[in-house]
GROMACS .gro file of C-alpha atoms in nm:
model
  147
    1UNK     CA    1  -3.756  -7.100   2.218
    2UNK     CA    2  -3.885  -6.817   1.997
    3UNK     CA    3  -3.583  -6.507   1.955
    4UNK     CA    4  -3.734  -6.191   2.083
    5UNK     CA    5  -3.426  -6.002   1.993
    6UNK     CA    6  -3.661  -5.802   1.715
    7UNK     CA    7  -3.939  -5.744   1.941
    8UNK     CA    8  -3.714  -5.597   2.177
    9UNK     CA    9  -3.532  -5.400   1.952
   10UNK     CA   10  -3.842  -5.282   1.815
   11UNK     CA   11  -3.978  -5.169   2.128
   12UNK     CA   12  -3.658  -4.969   2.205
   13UNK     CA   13  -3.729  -4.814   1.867
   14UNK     CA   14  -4.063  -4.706   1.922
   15UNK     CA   15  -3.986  -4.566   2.261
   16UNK     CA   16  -3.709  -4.357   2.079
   17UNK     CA   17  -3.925  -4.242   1.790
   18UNK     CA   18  -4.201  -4.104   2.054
   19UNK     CA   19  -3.943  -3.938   2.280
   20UNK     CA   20  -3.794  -3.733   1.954
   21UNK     CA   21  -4.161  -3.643   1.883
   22UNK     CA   22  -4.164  -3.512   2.210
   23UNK     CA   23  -3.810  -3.335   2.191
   24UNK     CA   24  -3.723  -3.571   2.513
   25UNK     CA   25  -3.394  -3.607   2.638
   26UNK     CA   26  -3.207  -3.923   2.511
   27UNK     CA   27  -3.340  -4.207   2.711
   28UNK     CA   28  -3.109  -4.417   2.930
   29UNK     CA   29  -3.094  -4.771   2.910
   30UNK     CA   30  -3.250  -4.804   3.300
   31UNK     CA   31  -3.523  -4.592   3.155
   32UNK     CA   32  -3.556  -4.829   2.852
   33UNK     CA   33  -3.523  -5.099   3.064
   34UNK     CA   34  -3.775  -4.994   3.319
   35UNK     CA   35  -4.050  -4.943   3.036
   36UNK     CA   36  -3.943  -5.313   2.927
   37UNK     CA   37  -3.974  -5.524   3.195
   38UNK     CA   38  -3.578  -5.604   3.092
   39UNK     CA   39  -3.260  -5.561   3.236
   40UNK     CA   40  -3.069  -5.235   3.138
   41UNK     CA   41  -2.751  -5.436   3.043
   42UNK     CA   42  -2.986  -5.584   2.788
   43UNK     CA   43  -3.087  -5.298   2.653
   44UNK     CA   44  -2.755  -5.198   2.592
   45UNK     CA   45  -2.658  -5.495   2.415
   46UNK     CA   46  -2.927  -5.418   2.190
   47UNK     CA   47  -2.837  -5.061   2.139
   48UNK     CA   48  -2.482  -5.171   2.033
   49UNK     CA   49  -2.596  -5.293   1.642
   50UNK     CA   50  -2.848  -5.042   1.626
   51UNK     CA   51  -2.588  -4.759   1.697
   52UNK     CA   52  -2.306  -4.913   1.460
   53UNK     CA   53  -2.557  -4.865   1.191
   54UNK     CA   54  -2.653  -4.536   1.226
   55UNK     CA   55  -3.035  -4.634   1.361
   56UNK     CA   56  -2.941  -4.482   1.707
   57UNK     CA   57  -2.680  -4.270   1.836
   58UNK     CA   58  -2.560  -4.309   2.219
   59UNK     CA   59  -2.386  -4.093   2.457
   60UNK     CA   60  -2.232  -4.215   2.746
   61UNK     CA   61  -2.220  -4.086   3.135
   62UNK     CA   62  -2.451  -3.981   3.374
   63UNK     CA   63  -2.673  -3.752   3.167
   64UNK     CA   64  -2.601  -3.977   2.847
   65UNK     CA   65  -2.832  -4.226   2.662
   66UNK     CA   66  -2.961  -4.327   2.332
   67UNK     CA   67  -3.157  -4.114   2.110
   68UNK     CA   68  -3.261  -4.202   1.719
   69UNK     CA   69  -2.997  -4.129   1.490
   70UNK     CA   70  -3.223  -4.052   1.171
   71UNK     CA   71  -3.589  -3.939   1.140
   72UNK     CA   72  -3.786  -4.214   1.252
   73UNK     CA   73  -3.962  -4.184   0.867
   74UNK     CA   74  -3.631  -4.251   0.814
   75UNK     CA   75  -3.560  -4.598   0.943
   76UNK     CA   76  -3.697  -4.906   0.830
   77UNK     CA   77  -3.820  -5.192   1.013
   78UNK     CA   78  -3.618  -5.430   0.794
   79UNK     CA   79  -3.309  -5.178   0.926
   80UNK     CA   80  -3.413  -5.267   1.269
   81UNK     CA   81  -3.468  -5.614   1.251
   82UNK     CA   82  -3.075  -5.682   1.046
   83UNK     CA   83  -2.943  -5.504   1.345
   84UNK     CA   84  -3.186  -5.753   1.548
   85UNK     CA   85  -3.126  -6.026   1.448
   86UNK     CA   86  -2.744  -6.043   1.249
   87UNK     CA   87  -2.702  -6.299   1.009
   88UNK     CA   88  -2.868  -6.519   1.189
   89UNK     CA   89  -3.136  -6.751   0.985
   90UNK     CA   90  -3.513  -6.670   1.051
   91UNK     CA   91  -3.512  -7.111   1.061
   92UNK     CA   92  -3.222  -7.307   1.184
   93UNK     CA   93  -3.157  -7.626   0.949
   94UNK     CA   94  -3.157  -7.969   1.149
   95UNK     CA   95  -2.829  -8.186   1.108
   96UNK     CA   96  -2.714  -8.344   0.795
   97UNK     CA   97  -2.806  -8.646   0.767
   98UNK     CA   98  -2.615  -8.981   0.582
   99UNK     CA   99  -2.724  -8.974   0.246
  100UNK     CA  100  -2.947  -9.268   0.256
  101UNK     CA  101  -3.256  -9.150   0.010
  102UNK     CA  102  -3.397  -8.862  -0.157
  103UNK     CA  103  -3.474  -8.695   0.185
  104UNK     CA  104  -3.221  -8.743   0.362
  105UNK     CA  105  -2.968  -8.594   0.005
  106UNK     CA  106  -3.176  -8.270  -0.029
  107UNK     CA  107  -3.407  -8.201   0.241
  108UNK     CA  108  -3.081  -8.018   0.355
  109UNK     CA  109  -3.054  -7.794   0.038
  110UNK     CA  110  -3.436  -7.784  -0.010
  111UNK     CA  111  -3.489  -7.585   0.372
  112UNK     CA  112  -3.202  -7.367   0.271
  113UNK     CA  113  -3.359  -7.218  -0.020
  114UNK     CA  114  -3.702  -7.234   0.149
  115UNK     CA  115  -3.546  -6.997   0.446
  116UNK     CA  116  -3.378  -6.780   0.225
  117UNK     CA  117  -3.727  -6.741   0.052
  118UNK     CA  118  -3.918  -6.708   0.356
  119UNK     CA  119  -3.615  -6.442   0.504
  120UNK     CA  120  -3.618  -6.255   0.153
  121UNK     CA  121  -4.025  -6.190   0.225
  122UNK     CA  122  -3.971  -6.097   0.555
  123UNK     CA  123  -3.764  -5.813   0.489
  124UNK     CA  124  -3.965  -5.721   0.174
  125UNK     CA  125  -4.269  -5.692   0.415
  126UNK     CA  126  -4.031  -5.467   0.668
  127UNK     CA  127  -3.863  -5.286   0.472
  128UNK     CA  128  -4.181  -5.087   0.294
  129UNK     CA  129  -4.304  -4.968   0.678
  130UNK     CA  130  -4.103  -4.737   0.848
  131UNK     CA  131  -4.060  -4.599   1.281
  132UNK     CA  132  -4.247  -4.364   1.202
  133UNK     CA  133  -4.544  -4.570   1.057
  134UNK     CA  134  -4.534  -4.782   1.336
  135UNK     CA  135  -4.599  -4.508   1.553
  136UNK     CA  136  -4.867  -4.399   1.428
  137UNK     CA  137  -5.024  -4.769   1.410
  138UNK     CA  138  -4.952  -4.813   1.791
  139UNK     CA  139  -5.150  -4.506   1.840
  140UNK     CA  140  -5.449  -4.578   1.620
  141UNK     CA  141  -5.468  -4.951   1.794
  142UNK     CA  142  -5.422  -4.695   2.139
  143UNK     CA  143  -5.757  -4.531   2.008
  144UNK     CA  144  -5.976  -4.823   1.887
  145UNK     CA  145  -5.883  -4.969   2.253
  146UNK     CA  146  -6.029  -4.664   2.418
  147UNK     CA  147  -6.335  -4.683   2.216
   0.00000   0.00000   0.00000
């Protein structure tokens, strides 16, 4: 099963960015939620990384919620997607295996420095676009759709 954790976080992101464009209110997590599809518990969970680095900051209660903690051209998508994802591999390794031939010795140590290579090039290509580019790229593939 494919991790949507980035997408997701992503999403909350952009929702975030376009409500401090439009001096909203901090959104709550039912409103995130609701403009999901996703549970508001969730959305929470995915608020939690993205507020202990800074990305977001939340306020609790009834007239709380989550608002962007920097300028959206601020904030990275490689920022969002570390706070995504963890430290969690972009490809899981399959189980060592006896040491029988050449494949079985270094296939193991081969995909790890393939990953970190493919990981490494990920973030490279995140980390040069920011929120705030993404925002406007949502809205210029909103206005070729309504061509």
């Amino acid at each position: 099963m494919l991790d949507i954790r980035f997408s997701r976080a992503l999403q909350v992101m952009l929702f975030l960015a376009i409500a401090a464009e439009e001096d909203s209110a901090a959104l709550s997590s039912a409103h995130l939620a609701g403009s999901l599809n996703a549970n508001p518990s969730l959305v929470r969970k995915l608020l939690v990384p993205l507020a202990n680095a800074g990305l977001v900051v939340c306020v609790k209660g009834r007239a709380g919620g989550a608002r962007l903690g920097r300028p959206a051209d601020q904030i990275t998508l490689a920022e969002i997607y570390r706070c995504a994802v963890g430290d969690k591999p972009l490809w899981a390794c399959s189980p060592e295996a006896e040491d029988m031939c050449l494949v079985t010795a270094r296939s193991g140590e081969y995909f790890a420095a393939l990953t970190a290579e493919a990981e490494q090039a990920v973030l490279n290509s995140l980390g040069d676009r920011t929120l705030a580019e993404s925002v406007r790229e949502l809205r210029g593939l909103d206005a070729k759709s309504g061509q």
